[in-house]
CSV table of C-alpha atoms in Angstrom, one decimal:
chain,number,residue,atom,x,y,z
A,1,MET,CA,22.0,6.1,3.0
A,2,TRP,CA,25.1,3.9,3.3
A,3,ARG,CA,23.7,1.8,6.2
A,4,GLY,CA,22.2,-0.6,3.8
A,5,VAL,CA,25.5,-1.0,1.9
A,6,ARG,CA,27.3,-2.0,5.2
A,7,ALA,CA,24.5,-4.5,5.9
A,8,TRP,CA,24.8,-6.1,2.5
A,9,ARG,CA,28.5,-6.3,3.0
A,10,ARG,CA,28.1,-8.1,6.4
A,11,GLU,CA,25.5,-10.4,4.9
A,12,HIS,CA,27.8,-11.4,2.0
A,13,ALA,CA,31.1,-11.3,3.9
A,14,TRP,CA,33.1,-14.5,3.4
A,15,ARG,CA,32.8,-16.8,6.4
A,16,THR,CA,36.3,-18.3,7.1
A,17,GLY,CA,34.8,-20.6,9.7
A,18,ALA,CA,33.0,-22.7,7.1
A,19,ALA,CA,32.6,-26.4,7.8
A,20,LEU,CA,34.1,-27.6,4.5
A,21,PRO,CA,38.0,-27.7,4.3
A,22,LEU,CA,37.7,-26.8,0.6
A,23,ALA,CA,36.2,-23.5,1.6
A,24,LEU,CA,39.1,-22.7,3.9
A,25,LEU,CA,41.6,-23.6,1.1
A,26,ALA,CA,39.7,-21.7,-1.6
A,27,THR,CA,39.3,-18.6,0.6
A,28,ALA,CA,43.0,-18.6,1.3
A,29,CYS,CA,43.7,-18.9,-2.5
A,30,ILE,CA,41.4,-16.1,-3.7
A,31,GLY,CA,42.1,-13.7,-0.9
A,32,PRO,CA,39.8,-11.5,1.1
A,33,ARG,CA,36.7,-10.1,-0.4
A,34,PRO,CA,37.2,-6.5,-1.7
A,35,GLU,CA,35.3,-4.0,0.4
A,36,ALA,CA,33.0,-1.4,-1.0
A,37,PRO,CA,34.4,2.2,-1.3
A,38,ALA,CA,34.5,4.1,1.9
A,39,ALA,CA,31.2,5.8,2.5
A,40,THR,CA,30.9,9.5,3.0
A,41,VAL,CA,28.2,10.8,5.3
A,42,VAL,CA,25.5,12.4,3.1
A,43,ALA,CA,23.5,14.7,5.3
A,44,PRO,CA,20.4,16.6,4.1
A,45,PRO,CA,20.4,20.4,4.2
A,46,PRO,CA,19.2,21.8,7.6
A,47,ALA,CA,16.5,23.9,6.0
A,48,TRP,CA,14.6,20.7,5.2
A,49,ARG,CA,13.3,20.3,8.7
A,50,THR,CA,12.1,23.9,9.1
A,51,ALA,CA,8.4,24.7,8.9
A,52,LEU,CA,7.2,26.0,5.6
A,53,GLY,CA,3.7,27.0,6.8
A,54,PRO,CA,0.6,25.1,7.5
A,55,GLY,CA,0.2,22.0,5.3
A,56,THR,CA,-2.5,19.5,4.4
A,57,PRO,CA,-2.0,15.8,3.5
A,58,ILE,CA,-0.8,15.5,-0.1
A,59,ARG,CA,-2.4,12.6,-2.1
A,60,ALA,CA,-0.4,10.1,-4.0
A,61,ASP,CA,-2.0,11.4,-7.2
A,62,TRP,CA,-0.2,14.7,-6.6
A,63,TRP,CA,-1.3,16.3,-9.8
A,64,SER,CA,-4.9,16.4,-8.4
A,65,ALA,CA,-3.6,18.9,-5.8
A,66,PHE,CA,-3.7,21.7,-8.5
A,67,GLY,CA,-7.5,21.4,-8.6
A,68,ASP,CA,-8.0,21.1,-12.3
A,69,PRO,CA,-9.9,18.1,-13.6
A,70,ALA,CA,-8.6,18.6,-17.1
A,71,LEU,CA,-5.0,18.2,-15.9
A,72,THR,CA,-6.0,15.1,-13.9
A,73,SER,CA,-7.5,13.6,-17.0
A,74,LEU,CA,-4.5,14.4,-19.2
A,75,VAL,CA,-2.1,12.7,-16.7
A,76,ALA,CA,-4.3,9.6,-16.6
A,77,ARG,CA,-4.3,9.4,-20.4
A,78,ALA,CA,-0.5,9.8,-20.6
A,79,LEU,CA,0.1,7.1,-18.0
A,80,ALA,CA,-2.2,4.8,-20.0
A,81,ASN,CA,-1.0,5.4,-23.5
A,82,ASN,CA,2.6,6.8,-23.4
A,83,PRO,CA,4.9,4.5,-25.5
A,84,ASP,CA,7.8,4.9,-23.1
A,85,LEU,CA,5.8,3.1,-20.4
A,86,GLY,CA,5.3,0.2,-22.8
A,87,ALA,CA,9.0,0.0,-23.4
A,88,ALA,CA,9.6,0.1,-19.7
A,89,ALA,CA,7.1,-2.7,-19.2
A,90,ALA,CA,8.9,-4.8,-21.8
A,91,ARG,CA,12.2,-4.3,-20.0
A,92,ILE,CA,10.6,-5.5,-16.8
A,93,ASP,CA,9.4,-8.7,-18.6
A,94,GLU,CA,13.0,-9.2,-19.8
A,95,ALA,CA,14.3,-8.9,-16.3
A,96,ARG,CA,11.6,-11.2,-14.9
A,97,ALA,CA,12.6,-13.8,-17.5
A,98,ALA,CA,16.2,-13.4,-16.6
A,99,ALA,CA,15.3,-13.9,-12.9
A,100,ARG,CA,13.4,-17.1,-13.7
A,101,LEU,CA,16.3,-18.4,-15.7
A,102,ALA,CA,18.7,-17.7,-12.8
A,103,ARG,CA,16.4,-19.6,-10.4
A,104,ALA,CA,16.1,-22.5,-12.9
A,105,GLN,CA,19.9,-22.9,-12.8
A,106,GLN,CA,19.5,-24.1,-9.1
A,107,THR,CA,17.1,-26.9,-9.9
A,108,PRO,CA,18.0,-30.4,-11.1
A,109,LEU,CA,18.1,-30.9,-14.9
A,110,VAL,CA,16.2,-33.9,-16.1
A,111,ASN,CA,16.6,-35.2,-19.7
A,112,GLY,CA,15.0,-38.1,-21.4
A,113,SER,CA,16.1,-40.1,-24.5
A,114,ALA,CA,14.8,-43.1,-26.4
A,115,PRO,CA,17.3,-44.0,-29.2
A,116,GLY,CA,16.2,-46.9,-31.4
A,117,THR,CA,18.4,-49.4,-33.3
A,118,THR,CA,17.9,-51.9,-36.1
A,119,GLY,CA,20.2,-54.7,-37.2
A,120,GLN,CA,20.6,-58.5,-37.6
A,121,THR,CA,21.5,-61.3,-35.3
A,122,VAL,CA,22.9,-64.7,-36.1
A,123,SER,CA,21.6,-67.7,-34.1
A,124,ALA,CA,23.7,-70.7,-33.1
A,125,LEU,CA,22.7,-72.5,-36.2
A,126,GLY,CA,23.9,-69.6,-38.3
A,127,THR,CA,20.5,-68.4,-39.3
A,128,PRO,CA,20.4,-64.6,-39.6
A,129,SER,CA,17.3,-62.6,-38.3
A,130,ASP,CA,16.3,-59.0,-38.0
A,131,ALA,CA,16.5,-57.4,-34.6
A,132,ILE,CA,14.8,-54.1,-33.4
A,133,GLY,CA,15.9,-52.5,-30.1
A,134,ALA,CA,15.5,-49.3,-28.1
A,135,GLN,CA,17.2,-48.0,-25.0
A,136,PRO,CA,14.9,-45.4,-23.2
A,137,ALA,CA,16.8,-43.6,-20.4
A,138,VAL,CA,16.4,-40.7,-18.0
A,139,SER,CA,19.4,-38.7,-16.9
A,140,ILE,CA,19.5,-36.2,-14.0
A,141,SER,CA,22.3,-33.7,-13.2
A,142,TYR,CA,22.4,-31.3,-10.2
A,143,ASP,CA,24.9,-28.7,-9.2
A,144,LEU,CA,25.3,-28.7,-5.4
A,145,ASP,CA,26.4,-25.1,-5.5
A,146,LEU,CA,28.5,-25.5,-2.4
A,147,PHE,CA,29.8,-21.9,-2.4
A,148,GLY,CA,26.7,-20.1,-3.6
A,149,ARG,CA,27.6,-19.2,-7.1
A,150,LEU,CA,24.2,-19.9,-8.5
A,151,ARG,CA,22.3,-18.6,-5.4
A,152,GLN,CA,24.2,-15.3,-5.7
A,153,ALA,CA,23.5,-15.1,-9.4
A,154,SER,CA,19.8,-15.6,-8.8
A,155,ARG,CA,19.7,-12.9,-6.1
A,156,ALA,CA,21.5,-10.6,-8.5
A,157,ALA,CA,18.9,-11.2,-11.1
A,158,GLN,CA,16.1,-10.6,-8.6
A,159,ALA,CA,17.7,-7.3,-7.6
A,160,GLN,CA,18.0,-6.3,-11.2
A,161,LEU,CA,14.3,-7.1,-11.6
A,162,LEU,CA,13.5,-4.7,-8.8
A,163,ALA,CA,15.8,-2.1,-10.4
A,164,SER,CA,13.8,-2.5,-13.7
A,165,GLU,CA,10.5,-2.0,-11.8
A,166,ALA,CA,12.0,1.1,-10.2
A,167,SER,CA,13.1,2.4,-13.6
A,168,ARG,CA,9.5,2.0,-14.8
A,169,ASP,CA,8.3,4.0,-11.8
A,170,THR,CA,10.9,6.7,-12.7
A,171,VAL,CA,9.4,6.9,-16.2
A,172,ARG,CA,5.9,7.2,-14.8
A,173,LEU,CA,6.9,10.0,-12.5
A,174,ALA,CA,8.7,11.8,-15.3
A,175,ILE,CA,5.7,11.5,-17.7
A,176,ALA,CA,3.3,12.8,-15.1
A,177,SER,CA,5.6,15.7,-14.3
A,178,SER,CA,6.1,16.5,-18.0
A,179,VAL,CA,2.4,16.5,-18.6
A,180,ALA,CA,1.8,18.8,-15.6
A,181,THR,CA,4.6,21.1,-16.6
A,182,GLY,CA,3.4,21.2,-20.2
A,183,TYR,CA,-0.2,21.9,-19.2
A,184,ILE,CA,0.9,24.8,-17.0
A,185,THR,CA,3.0,26.1,-19.8
A,186,LEU,CA,0.0,25.8,-22.2
A,187,ARG,CA,-2.3,27.7,-19.8
A,188,ALA,CA,0.4,30.4,-19.4
A,189,LEU,CA,0.5,30.7,-23.2
A,190,ASP,CA,-3.2,31.0,-23.3
A,191,GLN,CA,-3.1,33.8,-20.8
A,192,ARG,CA,-0.3,35.6,-22.7
A,193,LEU,CA,-2.5,35.4,-25.8
A,194,ALA,CA,-5.5,36.8,-23.8
A,195,VAL,CA,-3.3,39.7,-22.5
A,196,ALA,CA,-2.0,40.4,-26.0
A,197,ARG,CA,-5.6,40.6,-27.3
A,198,GLN,CA,-6.8,42.9,-24.5
A,199,THR,CA,-3.8,45.1,-25.1
A,200,LEU,CA,-4.4,45.1,-28.8
A,201,ASP,CA,-8.0,46.2,-28.2
A,202,ALA,CA,-6.8,49.1,-26.0
A,203,ARG,CA,-4.2,50.1,-28.6
A,204,ALA,CA,-6.9,50.0,-31.3
A,205,GLU,CA,-9.0,52.5,-29.2
A,206,GLY,CA,-5.9,54.7,-28.7
A,207,LEU,CA,-5.2,54.6,-32.4
A,208,ARG,CA,-8.8,55.7,-33.1
A,209,ILE,CA,-8.5,58.6,-30.7
A,210,ALA,CA,-5.1,59.6,-32.1
A,211,ARG,CA,-6.5,59.5,-35.7
A,212,ARG,CA,-9.5,61.6,-34.8
A,213,ARG,CA,-7.3,64.2,-33.0
A,214,ALA,CA,-4.9,64.3,-36.0
A,215,GLU,CA,-7.7,64.8,-38.5
A,216,THR,CA,-9.2,67.7,-36.5
A,217,GLY,CA,-5.8,69.3,-36.3
A,218,TYR,CA,-5.7,69.1,-32.5
A,219,THR,CA,-2.4,67.2,-32.6
A,220,SER,CA,0.3,66.5,-35.1
A,221,ASN,CA,0.7,63.4,-37.2
A,222,LEU,CA,3.6,62.3,-34.9
A,223,GLU,CA,1.2,61.0,-32.3
A,224,LEU,CA,-0.8,59.2,-35.0
A,225,ARG,CA,2.3,57.4,-36.3
A,226,GLN,CA,3.4,56.5,-32.8
A,227,ALA,CA,-0.1,55.0,-32.1
A,228,GLU,CA,0.1,53.1,-35.3
A,229,ALA,CA,3.5,51.7,-34.5
A,230,GLU,CA,2.4,50.6,-31.1
A,231,TYR,CA,-0.7,48.9,-32.5
A,232,HIS,CA,1.3,46.9,-35.0
A,233,ALA,CA,4.0,46.0,-32.3
A,234,THR,CA,1.2,44.5,-30.2
A,235,GLU,CA,-0.4,42.9,-33.2
A,236,GLN,CA,2.7,40.8,-33.9
A,237,LEU,CA,2.4,39.2,-30.4
A,238,LEU,CA,-0.7,37.3,-31.4
A,239,PRO,CA,0.7,35.0,-34.1
A,240,ALA,CA,3.8,34.3,-32.0
A,241,ALA,CA,1.6,33.3,-29.1
A,242,GLU,CA,-0.6,31.2,-31.3
A,243,LEU,CA,2.4,29.4,-32.8
A,244,SER,CA,3.7,28.6,-29.3
A,245,ILE,CA,0.3,27.3,-28.3
A,246,SER,CA,0.2,25.0,-31.3
A,247,ARG,CA,3.7,23.6,-30.6
A,248,GLN,CA,2.9,23.1,-26.9
A,249,GLU,CA,-0.3,21.2,-27.8
A,250,ASN,CA,1.7,19.0,-30.1
A,251,ALA,CA,4.2,18.3,-27.4
A,252,LEU,CA,1.4,17.3,-25.0
A,253,SER,CA,-0.2,15.1,-27.6
A,254,LEU,CA,3.1,13.2,-28.0
A,255,LEU,CA,3.2,12.6,-24.2
A,256,LEU,CA,-0.4,11.4,-24.4
A,257,GLY,CA,0.5,8.9,-27.1
A,258,ASN,CA,-1.7,10.7,-29.7
A,259,VAL,CA,-1.2,12.4,-33.0
A,260,PRO,CA,-1.0,16.2,-32.9
A,261,GLY,CA,-4.2,17.8,-32.0
A,262,PRO,CA,-6.0,20.2,-29.7
A,263,ILE,CA,-5.7,19.8,-25.9
A,264,PRO,CA,-8.7,20.2,-23.7
A,265,ARG,CA,-8.5,23.1,-21.2
A,266,GLY,CA,-9.7,23.5,-17.6
A,267,LEU,CA,-9.1,26.2,-15.1
A,268,PRO,CA,-7.2,29.3,-16.2
A,269,LEU,CA,-3.6,29.8,-14.9
A,270,ASP,CA,-4.5,32.2,-12.1
A,271,ARG,CA,-7.1,29.8,-10.7
A,272,LEU,CA,-4.9,26.7,-10.5
A,273,ALA,CA,-4.4,25.9,-6.8
A,274,ALA,CA,-0.9,26.2,-5.2
A,275,PRO,CA,-0.5,22.9,-3.2
A,276,ALA,CA,0.2,23.1,0.5
A,277,ILE,CA,3.6,21.9,1.7
A,278,PRO,CA,3.8,20.0,5.0
A,279,ASP,CA,5.5,21.5,8.0
A,280,GLY,CA,8.9,19.9,7.3
A,281,LEU,CA,10.2,17.3,4.9
A,282,PRO,CA,12.1,14.4,6.5
A,283,ALA,CA,15.1,13.4,4.5
A,284,ASP,CA,14.3,9.7,4.7
A,285,LEU,CA,11.3,10.4,2.4
A,286,LEU,CA,13.8,10.5,-0.4
A,287,ARG,CA,14.2,6.8,-0.2
A,288,ARG,CA,10.8,6.6,-2.0
A,289,ARG,CA,12.3,8.2,-5.1
A,290,PRO,CA,12.3,5.5,-7.8
A,291,ASP,CA,15.6,6.5,-9.2
A,292,LEU,CA,17.3,6.3,-5.8
A,293,TYR,CA,15.7,2.9,-5.2
A,294,GLN,CA,16.9,1.8,-8.7
A,295,ALA,CA,20.4,2.8,-7.9
A,296,GLU,CA,20.1,1.0,-4.6
A,297,GLN,CA,19.0,-2.2,-6.2
A,298,THR,CA,21.6,-1.9,-8.9
A,299,LEU,CA,24.2,-1.8,-6.1
A,300,VAL,CA,22.7,-4.9,-4.6
A,301,ALA,CA,22.8,-6.7,-8.0
A,302,THR,CA,26.4,-5.8,-8.6
A,303,ASP,CA,27.4,-6.8,-5.0
A,304,ARG,CA,25.8,-10.2,-5.5
A,305,SER,CA,27.3,-10.6,-8.9
A,306,LEU,CA,30.7,-10.1,-7.3
A,307,ASP,CA,30.0,-12.9,-4.9
A,308,SER,CA,29.0,-15.1,-7.8
A,309,ALA,CA,32.1,-14.3,-9.7
A,310,ARG,CA,34.3,-15.1,-6.7
A,311,ALA,CA,32.4,-18.3,-6.1
A,312,ALA,CA,33.2,-19.4,-9.7
A,313,MET,CA,36.9,-19.5,-8.7
A,314,LEU,CA,36.1,-22.3,-6.1
A,315,PRO,CA,35.7,-26.1,-6.8
A,316,ASN,CA,32.3,-27.1,-8.2
A,317,LEU,CA,30.7,-30.4,-7.2
A,318,ALA,CA,28.0,-31.9,-9.5
A,319,LEU,CA,26.0,-35.0,-9.1
A,320,THR,CA,24.8,-37.0,-12.2
A,321,GLY,CA,22.7,-40.1,-12.6
A,322,SER,CA,21.0,-42.0,-15.3
A,323,ALA,CA,18.6,-45.0,-15.4
A,324,GLY,CA,17.0,-46.9,-18.3
A,325,VAL,CA,16.3,-50.3,-19.9
A,326,VAL,CA,17.5,-52.0,-23.0
A,327,LEU,CA,14.7,-53.4,-25.1
A,328,SER,CA,15.4,-55.6,-28.1
A,329,SER,CA,13.6,-58.3,-30.0
A,330,ALA,CA,16.8,-60.3,-29.7
A,331,LEU,CA,16.5,-60.5,-25.9
A,332,ALA,CA,14.0,-62.5,-23.9
A,333,ASP,CA,13.9,-59.9,-21.1
A,334,PRO,CA,14.8,-56.2,-20.9
A,335,ILE,CA,18.0,-55.3,-19.2
A,336,ALA,CA,18.0,-52.5,-16.6
A,337,VAL,CA,20.9,-50.1,-16.6
A,338,PHE,CA,21.7,-47.2,-14.3
A,339,SER,CA,24.7,-45.1,-13.2
A,340,ILE,CA,25.3,-42.7,-10.4
A,341,GLY,CA,28.4,-40.4,-10.2
A,342,ALA,CA,29.8,-37.2,-9.0
A,343,SER,CA,32.4,-34.9,-10.5
A,344,VAL,CA,34.5,-32.1,-9.0
A,345,LEU,CA,35.6,-29.3,-11.3
A,346,SER,CA,38.2,-27.0,-10.0
A,347,PRO,CA,40.1,-24.4,-12.1
A,348,ILE,CA,43.8,-25.1,-12.1
A,349,PHE,CA,45.2,-22.8,-14.7
A,350,ASP,CA,42.9,-20.5,-16.7
A,351,GLY,CA,45.3,-17.8,-17.7
A,352,GLY,CA,43.7,-15.4,-15.2
A,353,ARG,CA,40.2,-15.5,-16.8
A,354,LEU,CA,38.3,-16.0,-13.5
A,355,GLY,CA,40.5,-13.5,-11.7
A,356,ALA,CA,39.8,-10.9,-14.4
A,357,GLN,CA,36.1,-11.6,-14.2
A,358,ALA,CA,36.1,-11.1,-10.4
A,359,ASP,CA,38.1,-7.9,-10.8
A,360,ALA,CA,35.6,-6.6,-13.4
A,361,ALA,CA,32.7,-7.5,-11.0
A,362,THR,CA,34.5,-5.6,-8.2
A,363,ALA,CA,34.9,-2.5,-10.5
A,364,ARG,CA,31.2,-2.7,-11.5
A,365,ARG,CA,30.2,-2.9,-7.8
A,366,ASP,CA,32.4,0.1,-7.0
A,367,GLN,CA,30.8,2.0,-9.9
A,368,ALA,CA,27.3,1.2,-8.6
A,369,ALA,CA,28.3,2.4,-5.1
A,370,PHE,CA,29.6,5.7,-6.4
A,371,ALA,CA,26.5,6.1,-8.7
A,372,TYR,CA,24.2,5.4,-5.7
A,373,ARG,CA,26.0,8.2,-3.7
A,374,ARG,CA,25.8,10.6,-6.6
A,375,THR,CA,22.1,9.9,-7.0
A,376,ALA,CA,21.5,10.6,-3.3
A,377,LEU,CA,23.4,13.9,-3.6
A,378,GLN,CA,21.5,14.8,-6.7
A,379,ALA,CA,18.2,14.1,-4.9
A,380,PHE,CA,19.2,16.4,-2.1
A,381,ARG,CA,20.1,19.1,-4.6
A,382,GLU,CA,16.9,18.8,-6.6
A,383,VAL,CA,14.7,19.0,-3.5
A,384,ASP,CA,16.6,22.0,-2.1
A,385,ASP,CA,16.4,23.8,-5.5
A,386,SER,CA,12.7,23.0,-5.7
A,387,LEU,CA,12.0,24.4,-2.2
A,388,ALA,CA,13.9,27.5,-3.1
A,389,GLY,CA,12.0,27.8,-6.4
A,390,VAL,CA,8.6,27.6,-4.6
A,391,ARG,CA,9.6,30.3,-2.2
A,392,ARG,CA,11.3,32.7,-4.5
A,393,SER,CA,8.9,32.3,-7.5
A,394,GLY,CA,6.0,33.1,-5.1
A,395,GLU,CA,7.8,36.2,-3.9
A,396,GLN,CA,8.5,37.3,-7.5
A,397,ALA,CA,4.9,36.7,-8.5
A,398,ASN,CA,3.7,38.9,-5.7
A,399,ALA,CA,6.1,41.7,-6.7
A,400,PHE,CA,5.0,41.5,-10.3
A,401,ALA,CA,1.3,41.6,-9.2
A,402,ALA,CA,2.0,44.8,-7.2
A,403,GLN,CA,3.9,46.3,-10.1
A,404,ARG,CA,1.1,45.5,-12.5
A,405,ASP,CA,-1.5,47.2,-10.2
A,406,ALA,CA,0.7,50.3,-9.9
A,407,LEU,CA,1.2,50.5,-13.7
A,408,ALA,CA,-2.5,50.0,-14.3
A,409,GLY,CA,-3.2,53.0,-12.1
A,410,ALA,CA,-0.5,55.0,-13.8
A,411,LEU,CA,-2.0,54.2,-17.2
A,412,ARG,CA,-5.4,55.4,-16.1
A,413,ASN,CA,-3.9,58.7,-14.9
A,414,ALA,CA,-1.9,59.1,-18.1
A,415,SER,CA,-4.9,58.4,-20.3
A,416,ASN,CA,-7.1,60.9,-18.4
A,417,ARG,CA,-4.4,63.6,-18.5
A,418,TYR,CA,-3.9,63.0,-22.2
A,419,ARG,CA,-7.6,63.2,-23.1
A,420,ALA,CA,-7.8,66.4,-21.0
A,421,GLY,CA,-4.8,67.9,-22.8
A,422,TYR,CA,-2.5,68.1,-19.8
A,423,SER,CA,0.1,65.7,-21.0
A,424,ALA,CA,1.7,64.4,-24.2
A,425,TYR,CA,0.8,61.1,-25.8
A,426,ILE,CA,4.3,59.8,-25.0
A,427,ASP,CA,3.3,59.6,-21.3
A,428,GLN,CA,0.3,57.3,-22.1
A,429,LEU,CA,2.5,55.3,-24.5
A,430,ASP,CA,5.1,54.6,-21.8
A,431,ALA,CA,2.5,53.6,-19.3
A,432,GLN,CA,1.0,51.2,-21.9
A,433,ARG,CA,4.3,49.6,-22.6
A,434,GLY,CA,5.2,49.2,-18.9
A,435,LEU,CA,1.8,47.6,-18.2
A,436,LEU,CA,2.1,45.1,-21.0
A,437,THR,CA,5.6,44.1,-19.9
A,438,ALA,CA,4.4,43.7,-16.3
A,439,GLU,CA,1.4,41.6,-17.2
A,440,LEU,CA,3.4,39.2,-19.3
A,441,SER,CA,6.0,39.0,-16.6
A,442,LEU,CA,3.3,38.2,-14.0
A,443,VAL,CA,2.0,35.4,-16.2
A,444,GLN,CA,5.4,33.9,-16.5
A,445,ALA,CA,6.1,34.2,-12.7
A,446,ARG,CA,2.8,32.4,-11.9
A,447,ALA,CA,3.7,29.7,-14.3
A,448,ASP,CA,7.2,29.4,-12.8
A,449,ARG,CA,5.7,29.1,-9.3
A,450,LEU,CA,3.4,26.3,-10.3
A,451,THR,CA,6.2,24.6,-12.2
A,452,ALA,CA,8.3,24.7,-9.1
A,453,TYR,CA,5.6,22.8,-7.2
A,454,VAL,CA,5.7,20.1,-10.0
A,455,THR,CA,9.5,20.0,-9.7
A,456,LEU,CA,9.2,19.6,-5.9
A,457,TYR,CA,6.8,16.7,-6.3
A,458,GLN,CA,9.1,15.0,-8.8
A,459,ALA,CA,12.1,15.6,-6.6
A,460,MET,CA,10.4,14.0,-3.6
A,461,GLY,CA,9.4,10.9,-5.7
A,462,GLY,CA,5.7,11.8,-6.0
A,463,GLY,CA,3.1,12.4,-3.4
A,464,TRP,CA,3.2,11.7,0.3
A,465,SER,CA,0.9,12.3,3.3
A,466,ARG,CA,1.4,13.8,6.7
A,467,ASP,CA,1.0,10.3,8.2
A,468,ASP,CA,3.8,9.0,6.0
A,469,ALA,CA,6.0,11.8,7.2
A,470,ALA,CA,5.2,11.2,10.8
A,471,ILE,CA,6.0,7.5,10.4
A,472,VAL,CA,9.3,8.2,8.8
A,473,GLN,CA,10.2,10.7,11.5
A,474,ARG,CA,9.4,8.2,14.3
């Protein structure tokens, strides 16, 4: 990760063997260029290069790997209409204009003027007459930029433009991930609502049987009251699930750039595909993360700004020239005028202003270096957490599925024994409660597993293919 920092440092290192004597004198005055903070080796976790099972190429539109056309359509709408992307595009336009302005500082500045004059002239005979004159002129000024102050400022602005574009890509990735996560959450809420309705139907049937047995005197009213309580306990799950669905739909509508409204559905939660993970994830793929690239370009921009700030402490040579003519009704022929000159501006005493600006630029460069390292470490952590989440949530979902199947069998046995009069109603009631809890937990575990895949895609900076991984490994 820090190989690029050292390359930039070598590229911008001050050359004490410059041809101009002013460079030698100025370099001795301002001292050696401050080095970037010492780099610490940032190594990826060893588990990254272990095989995770057979994998297939993952497309750049990674959300399509879940196999739901409705999800693909929602992500496309969000990437087209989300207002945050509009704001990011405006920031790119601002950075592009700043880069053009910085480049324009390196070109000659040409100005034109044509001042007019009116007055009176007196001839040799003492006769006054009116005179009208004009002096059109063109002036050119050019900064030779001997020590690269303007060049480094232009390169810093260009790096900042690249950082702004990377920031836009970070927003795009975050929006796509938020839509995918929100859609998975919505489908999980839909399935929770379906489970609650199925359980409510089963509780209604149990309540009907308990009422009939109590009316015939076969059982006491205790079982009837227990059945009624369980029915109402399940009934209150429906409005809570419907409220959560409504709020989740509104959240997704906001991501889509729309007013609150219903969200189209596609496949149910249990039919969403679990994307395949390649047989190993090279750490260098993390360089495709837009936030890491943004931090990298920010470091480049601050490093070049430091060069520009230090160059401002050196003498500045500017060339100026002007040419024009003097036109007047009092003159028989126009008079040509021109001037060529050069000026050297060098700071002698500024109260430490330029030195303070250079120190501030050095501090900003160091902050960007530490921020870049922190972003790299955060990227490693997010990928490792996501890989663990994919594994463990899958194991948890399998365990909940086995528990759900076992409790479904226990409920069938308890219901048969209760109808035959071999067991009390409390046995069937406990089995119903356990099955409901296991089904809701299974829905949540499946949603967590799919969300872990979304988090992994976001942590890796989006989609990649097996060919891309092979190229990086080579």
